[in-house]
mmCIF file of C-alpha atoms and ligand atoms in Angstrom:
data_model
loop_
_atom_site.group_PDB
_atom_site.id
_atom_site.type_symbol
_atom_site.label_atom_id
_atom_site.label_comp_id
_atom_site.label_asym_id
_atom_site.label_seq_id
_atom_site.Cartn_x
_atom_site.Cartn_y
_atom_site.Cartn_z
ATOM 1 C CA UNK E 1 68.445 111.692 95.577
ATOM 2 C CA UNK E 2 67.822 115.106 94.066
ATOM 3 C CA UNK E 3 65.681 115.153 90.971
ATOM 4 C CA UNK E 4 67.633 115.215 87.715
ATOM 5 C CA UNK E 5 66.766 117.408 84.759
ATOM 6 C CA UNK E 6 66.373 114.995 81.871
ATOM 7 C CA UNK E 7 65.639 115.736 78.217
ATOM 8 C CA UNK E 8 65.381 113.154 75.462
ATOM 9 C CA UNK E 9 66.087 114.406 71.925
ATOM 10 C CA UNK E 10 64.820 112.226 69.123
ATOM 11 C CA UNK E 11 62.651 112.209 66.056
ATOM 12 C CA UNK E 12 58.870 112.226 66.363
ATOM 13 C CA UNK E 13 58.672 108.471 66.127
ATOM 14 C CA UNK E 14 59.240 105.430 68.309
ATOM 15 C CA UNK E 15 62.365 104.210 66.501
ATOM 16 C CA UNK E 16 65.478 103.601 68.535
ATOM 17 C CA UNK E 17 64.571 106.223 71.145
ATOM 18 C CA UNK E 18 61.436 104.507 72.413
ATOM 19 C CA UNK E 19 63.020 102.002 74.844
ATOM 20 C CA UNK E 20 64.548 104.926 76.752
ATOM 21 C CA UNK E 21 61.198 106.712 76.811
ATOM 22 C CA UNK E 22 59.428 103.565 78.004
ATOM 23 C CA UNK E 23 61.851 102.961 80.827
ATOM 24 C CA UNK E 24 61.809 106.533 82.059
ATOM 25 C CA UNK E 25 58.024 106.283 81.958
ATOM 26 C CA UNK E 26 58.037 102.928 83.776
ATOM 27 C CA UNK E 27 60.288 104.379 86.454
ATOM 28 C CA UNK E 28 58.000 107.371 86.944
ATOM 29 C CA UNK E 29 60.956 109.588 86.026
ATOM 30 C CA UNK E 30 60.044 113.027 84.722
ATOM 31 C CA UNK E 31 61.654 113.971 81.423
ATOM 32 C CA UNK E 32 61.164 116.363 78.569
ATOM 33 C CA UNK E 33 60.406 114.463 75.378
ATOM 34 C CA UNK E 34 61.742 116.714 72.613
ATOM 35 C CA UNK E 35 60.715 115.414 69.181
ATOM 36 C CA UNK E 36 62.092 116.688 65.905
ATOM 37 C CA UNK E 37 60.754 116.622 62.398
ATOM 38 C CA UNK E 38 63.403 115.589 59.877
ATOM 39 C CA UNK E 39 63.826 119.050 58.363
ATOM 40 C CA UNK E 40 63.855 120.721 61.744
ATOM 41 C CA UNK E 41 66.588 118.344 62.916
ATOM 42 C CA UNK E 42 68.639 118.780 59.742
ATOM 43 C CA UNK E 43 68.562 122.561 60.120
ATOM 44 C CA UNK E 44 69.197 122.721 63.850
ATOM 45 C CA UNK E 45 72.935 123.432 63.762
ATOM 46 C CA UNK E 46 72.941 124.477 67.418
ATOM 47 C CA UNK E 47 71.592 121.118 68.542
ATOM 48 C CA UNK E 48 73.934 119.196 66.275
ATOM 49 C CA UNK E 49 77.022 120.819 67.748
ATOM 50 C CA UNK E 50 75.838 119.735 71.193
ATOM 51 C CA UNK E 51 75.223 116.115 70.177
ATOM 52 C CA UNK E 52 78.297 113.964 70.967
ATOM 53 C CA UNK E 53 78.124 112.167 67.610
ATOM 54 C CA UNK E 54 75.792 114.495 65.716
ATOM 55 C CA UNK E 55 72.991 111.947 66.011
ATOM 56 C CA UNK E 56 69.892 111.216 68.028
ATOM 57 C CA UNK E 57 68.643 109.733 70.282
ATOM 58 C CA UNK E 58 70.472 111.762 72.884
ATOM 59 C CA UNK E 59 69.732 112.259 76.519
ATOM 60 C CA UNK E 60 70.680 115.428 78.331
ATOM 61 C CA UNK E 61 71.060 114.862 82.045
ATOM 62 C CA UNK E 62 71.737 117.871 84.230
ATOM 63 C CA UNK E 63 73.428 119.571 81.266
ATOM 64 C CA UNK E 64 75.498 116.541 80.226
ATOM 65 C CA UNK E 65 74.706 115.276 76.747
ATOM 66 C CA UNK E 66 74.738 111.475 76.366
ATOM 67 C CA UNK E 67 74.309 109.507 73.158
ATOM 68 C CA UNK E 68 74.078 106.003 71.672
ATOM 69 C CA UNK E 69 70.785 104.158 72.086
ATOM 70 C CA UNK E 70 72.118 101.445 74.339
ATOM 71 C CA UNK E 71 74.077 103.774 76.618
ATOM 72 C CA UNK E 72 71.148 106.075 77.223
ATOM 73 C CA UNK E 73 68.717 103.180 77.600
ATOM 74 C CA UNK E 74 71.028 101.527 80.135
ATOM 75 C CA UNK E 75 71.194 104.828 82.027
ATOM 76 C CA UNK E 76 67.388 105.034 81.994
ATOM 77 C CA UNK E 77 67.150 101.389 83.081
ATOM 78 C CA UNK E 78 69.432 102.061 86.038
ATOM 79 C CA UNK E 79 67.415 105.101 87.100
ATOM 80 C CA UNK E 80 64.178 103.157 86.746
ATOM 81 C CA UNK E 81 65.434 100.109 88.667
ATOM 82 C CA UNK E 82 65.220 97.979 85.526
ATOM 83 C CA UNK E 83 68.889 96.990 85.322
ATOM 84 C CA UNK E 84 70.082 94.144 87.549
ATOM 85 C CA UNK E 85 72.793 94.727 90.159
ATOM 86 C CA UNK E 86 74.149 91.221 89.655
ATOM 87 C CA UNK E 87 76.906 91.420 87.005
ATOM 88 C CA UNK E 88 75.922 88.162 85.309
ATOM 89 C CA UNK E 89 72.256 89.079 85.145
ATOM 90 C CA UNK E 90 73.270 92.521 83.854
ATOM 91 C CA UNK E 91 75.385 90.888 81.139
ATOM 92 C CA UNK E 92 72.465 88.613 80.208
ATOM 93 C CA UNK E 93 70.220 91.655 79.919
ATOM 94 C CA UNK E 94 72.876 93.317 77.752
ATOM 95 C CA UNK E 95 73.208 90.349 75.414
ATOM 96 C CA UNK E 96 69.454 90.325 74.827
ATOM 97 C CA UNK E 97 69.456 94.048 74.065
ATOM 98 C CA UNK E 98 72.304 93.729 71.583
ATOM 99 C CA UNK E 99 70.688 90.720 69.946
ATOM 100 C CA UNK E 100 67.306 92.435 69.555
ATOM 101 C CA UNK E 101 69.005 95.526 68.166
ATOM 102 C CA UNK E 102 71.090 93.455 65.725
ATOM 103 C CA UNK E 103 67.928 91.737 64.549
ATOM 104 C CA UNK E 104 65.962 94.961 64.176
ATOM 105 C CA UNK E 105 68.925 96.475 62.306
ATOM 106 C CA UNK E 106 68.356 93.867 59.610
ATOM 107 C CA UNK E 107 64.855 95.223 59.063
ATOM 108 C CA UNK E 108 66.057 98.832 59.068
ATOM 109 C CA UNK E 109 68.200 97.983 56.049
ATOM 110 C CA UNK E 110 65.018 96.982 54.244
ATOM 111 C CA UNK E 111 63.375 100.331 54.994
ATOM 112 C CA UNK E 112 66.186 102.860 54.477
ATOM 113 C CA UNK E 113 69.044 102.863 51.999
ATOM 114 C CA UNK E 114 71.390 104.462 54.550
ATOM 115 C CA UNK E 115 71.424 105.894 58.058
ATOM 116 C CA UNK E 116 67.838 106.861 58.952
ATOM 117 C CA UNK E 117 67.448 110.627 59.069
ATOM 118 C CA UNK E 118 70.879 111.337 57.574
ATOM 119 C CA UNK E 119 71.187 113.589 54.533
ATOM 120 C CA UNK E 120 70.878 111.580 51.330
ATOM 121 C CA UNK E 121 69.113 108.617 52.927
ATOM 122 C CA UNK E 122 65.815 107.677 51.339
ATOM 123 C CA UNK E 123 63.206 105.049 52.055
ATOM 124 C CA UNK E 124 62.660 102.122 49.756
ATOM 125 C CA UNK E 125 59.338 102.047 47.944
ATOM 126 C CA UNK E 126 56.677 100.308 50.047
ATOM 127 C CA UNK E 127 56.306 97.329 47.694
ATOM 128 C CA UNK E 128 60.074 96.806 47.553
ATOM 129 C CA UNK E 129 60.316 97.050 51.337
ATOM 130 C CA UNK E 130 57.423 94.657 51.874
ATOM 131 C CA UNK E 131 58.961 92.133 49.500
ATOM 132 C CA UNK E 132 62.276 92.197 51.383
ATOM 133 C CA UNK E 133 60.493 91.976 54.721
ATOM 134 C CA UNK E 134 58.339 89.065 53.580
ATOM 135 C CA UNK E 135 61.428 87.176 52.520
ATOM 136 C CA UNK E 136 63.184 87.892 55.814
ATOM 137 C CA UNK E 137 60.080 86.821 57.703
ATOM 138 C CA UNK E 138 60.108 83.502 55.856
ATOM 139 C CA UNK E 139 63.809 82.825 56.078
ATOM 140 C CA UNK E 140 65.819 84.431 58.879
ATOM 141 C CA UNK E 141 63.239 85.681 61.321
ATOM 142 C CA UNK E 142 61.790 82.381 62.619
ATOM 143 C CA UNK E 143 65.117 81.050 63.837
ATOM 144 C CA UNK E 144 66.234 84.405 65.184
ATOM 145 C CA UNK E 145 63.107 84.813 67.283
ATOM 146 C CA UNK E 146 63.184 81.154 68.347
ATOM 147 C CA UNK E 147 66.613 81.772 69.888
ATOM 148 C CA UNK E 148 65.121 84.570 71.962
ATOM 149 C CA UNK E 149 62.165 82.384 72.938
ATOM 150 C CA UNK E 150 64.571 79.794 74.380
ATOM 151 C CA UNK E 151 66.012 82.425 76.708
ATOM 152 C CA UNK E 152 62.695 83.565 78.174
ATOM 153 C CA UNK E 153 62.250 82.476 81.774
ATOM 154 C CA UNK E 154 58.684 82.688 83.095
ATOM 155 C CA UNK E 155 57.184 86.124 82.802
ATOM 156 C CA UNK E 156 60.543 87.836 82.305
ATOM 157 C CA UNK E 157 63.722 87.334 80.298
ATOM 158 C CA UNK E 158 66.180 87.574 83.205
ATOM 159 C CA UNK E 159 65.511 87.150 86.941
ATOM 160 C CA UNK E 160 62.134 87.439 88.625
ATOM 161 C CA UNK E 161 61.274 91.061 88.031
ATOM 162 C CA UNK E 162 60.828 93.189 84.939
ATOM 163 C CA UNK E 163 64.067 94.501 83.446
ATOM 164 C CA UNK E 164 65.262 96.461 80.443
ATOM 165 C CA UNK E 165 65.452 93.133 78.561
ATOM 166 C CA UNK E 166 61.673 92.742 78.867
ATOM 167 C CA UNK E 167 61.052 96.310 77.736
ATOM 168 C CA UNK E 168 63.380 95.607 74.836
ATOM 169 C CA UNK E 169 61.487 92.434 73.833
ATOM 170 C CA UNK E 170 58.190 94.330 74.057
ATOM 171 C CA UNK E 171 59.603 97.094 71.848
ATOM 172 C CA UNK E 172 61.110 94.510 69.485
ATOM 173 C CA UNK E 173 57.700 93.002 68.731
ATOM 174 C CA UNK E 174 55.989 96.360 68.739
ATOM 175 C CA UNK E 175 58.362 97.567 66.025
ATOM 176 C CA UNK E 176 58.029 94.343 64.062
ATOM 177 C CA UNK E 177 54.244 94.640 64.224
ATOM 178 C CA UNK E 178 54.455 98.176 62.911
ATOM 179 C CA UNK E 179 56.104 96.634 59.853
ATOM 180 C CA UNK E 180 54.029 93.444 59.731
ATOM 181 C CA UNK E 181 50.635 94.235 61.230
ATOM 182 C CA UNK E 182 49.472 90.621 61.048
ATOM 183 C CA UNK E 183 52.445 89.267 63.008
ATOM 184 C CA UNK E 184 51.223 87.008 65.798
ATOM 185 C CA UNK E 185 53.259 85.969 68.816
ATOM 186 C CA UNK E 186 51.617 82.552 68.892
ATOM 187 C CA UNK E 187 54.740 80.720 67.690
ATOM 188 C CA UNK E 188 56.652 82.240 70.625
ATOM 189 C CA UNK E 189 54.365 81.890 73.659
ATOM 190 C CA UNK E 190 57.045 82.611 76.256
ATOM 191 C CA UNK E 191 57.929 85.887 74.573
ATOM 192 C CA UNK E 192 54.209 86.629 74.432
ATOM 193 C CA UNK E 193 54.073 86.325 78.222
ATOM 194 C CA UNK E 194 57.083 88.636 78.557
ATOM 195 C CA UNK E 195 55.338 91.214 76.356
ATOM 196 C CA UNK E 196 52.249 90.906 78.525
ATOM 197 C CA UNK E 197 54.351 91.580 81.621
ATOM 198 C CA UNK E 198 55.511 94.857 80.130
ATOM 199 C CA UNK E 199 52.142 95.794 78.656
ATOM 200 C CA UNK E 200 50.484 95.213 82.023
ATOM 201 C CA UNK E 201 52.837 97.598 83.827
ATOM 202 C CA UNK E 202 50.599 100.458 84.998
ATOM 203 C CA UNK E 203 52.995 103.218 83.968
ATOM 204 C CA UNK E 204 53.633 101.624 80.573
ATOM 205 C CA UNK E 205 49.873 101.441 80.096
ATOM 206 C CA UNK E 206 49.668 105.116 81.027
ATOM 207 C CA UNK E 207 52.388 105.922 78.457
ATOM 208 C CA UNK E 208 50.595 103.996 75.719
ATOM 209 C CA UNK E 209 47.286 105.674 76.510
ATOM 210 C CA UNK E 210 49.017 109.049 76.325
ATOM 211 C CA UNK E 211 50.455 108.167 72.880
ATOM 212 C CA UNK E 212 47.563 106.728 70.882
ATOM 213 C CA UNK E 213 49.201 107.561 67.541
ATOM 214 C CA UNK E 214 52.117 105.269 68.345
ATOM 215 C CA UNK E 215 50.086 102.747 70.320
ATOM 216 C CA UNK E 216 46.672 102.449 68.678
ATOM 217 C CA UNK E 217 45.652 99.776 71.119
ATOM 218 C CA UNK E 218 43.107 98.882 73.705
ATOM 219 C CA UNK E 219 44.834 98.315 76.979
ATOM 220 C CA UNK E 220 43.196 95.955 79.409
ATOM 221 C CA UNK E 221 44.211 94.930 82.892
ATOM 222 C CA UNK E 222 45.565 91.702 81.461
ATOM 223 C CA UNK E 223 47.718 93.406 78.906
ATOM 224 C CA UNK E 224 47.413 94.738 75.451
ATOM 225 C CA UNK E 225 45.051 93.987 72.611
ATOM 226 C CA UNK E 226 46.176 94.948 69.166
ATOM 227 C CA UNK E 227 43.442 96.936 67.542
ATOM 228 C CA UNK E 228 44.131 98.899 64.379
ATOM 229 C CA UNK E 229 47.285 97.074 63.386
ATOM 230 C CA UNK E 230 45.244 94.477 61.604
ATOM 231 C CA UNK E 231 43.495 97.102 59.531
ATOM 232 C CA UNK E 232 46.417 98.991 58.162
ATOM 233 C CA UNK E 233 49.721 100.715 58.523
ATOM 234 C CA UNK E 234 50.473 103.956 60.199
HETATM 235 N N1 GSH F 301 74.676 104.131 66.815
HETATM 236 C C1 GSH F 301 73.717 105.188 67.042
HETATM 237 C C2 GSH F 301 72.946 105.407 65.750
HETATM 238 C C3 GSH F 301 72.078 106.632 65.848
HETATM 239 C C4 GSH F 301 71.406 106.970 64.548
HETATM 240 O O1 GSH F 301 71.615 106.324 63.495
HETATM 241 N N2 GSH F 301 70.537 107.988 64.614
HETATM 242 C C5 GSH F 301 69.842 108.475 63.459
HETATM 243 C C6 GSH F 301 68.338 108.510 63.713
HETATM 244 S S1 GSH F 301 67.648 106.913 64.038
HETATM 245 C C7 GSH F 301 70.273 109.908 63.207
HETATM 246 O O2 GSH F 301 70.587 110.646 64.124
HETATM 247 N N3 GSH F 301 70.261 110.291 61.936
HETATM 248 C C8 GSH F 301 70.611 111.609 61.522
HETATM 249 C C9 GSH F 301 72.032 111.720 61.084
HETATM 250 O O3 GSH F 301 72.790 110.746 61.175
HETATM 251 O O4 GSH F 301 72.380 112.815 60.625
HETATM 252 C C10 GSH F 301 72.785 104.799 68.205
HETATM 253 O O5 GSH F 301 72.675 103.610 68.490
HETATM 254 O O6 GSH F 301 72.218 105.676 68.863
#
């Protein structure tokens, strides 16, 4: 297969673009990681006209612009060998992705009063956000995560080898921990093992080491130890 020219366009944050980055990294697939500041993105009319829906993340592959987080992540998963060939396994991976994204979307509504990065959207004040998150953590979150825990099978979510679903679960907890630094995975041990599977992947470890701002962690051969998340927010 000839090498593809791949560029990811997103904001300079993990957000909804990170699963695609992680999978390209896990697959050892070269890509250009173009990161925008909010103002820069807002003023980049040339980019916006090229984006299928005027939004990021977007993935340009050999000159073709693709959008929508799940579509580009699925594309990355296929390239990286992280998407099952079996249609049922693929559908099970998909349902986990959609579920994690639905669940994370609930938290996004507690952070932004509209579409993140869109003109007019602002962030809620930190104390207001934390109050909403604390309530969600007490009420909805335990059952939602317990449903995911029930689906975990051994060290992966689907099948015997790491897939996009595992990367998604890893990213799910990583993003939750960014919001709730004291969140422990102890109540969900099977999901903890899945996260370890991803965190122990050599190329994922390499990615995290290369991005210490986003992953302020100590990475060991057995996985990932959360370091600064207990001391404060980024
Ligand atoms: N459904 C889209 C949503 C994309 C989206 O909301 N992107 C935000 C950044 S996280 C954006 O581009 N905001 C700027 C804008 O809408 O003008 C997806 O899943 O990719």
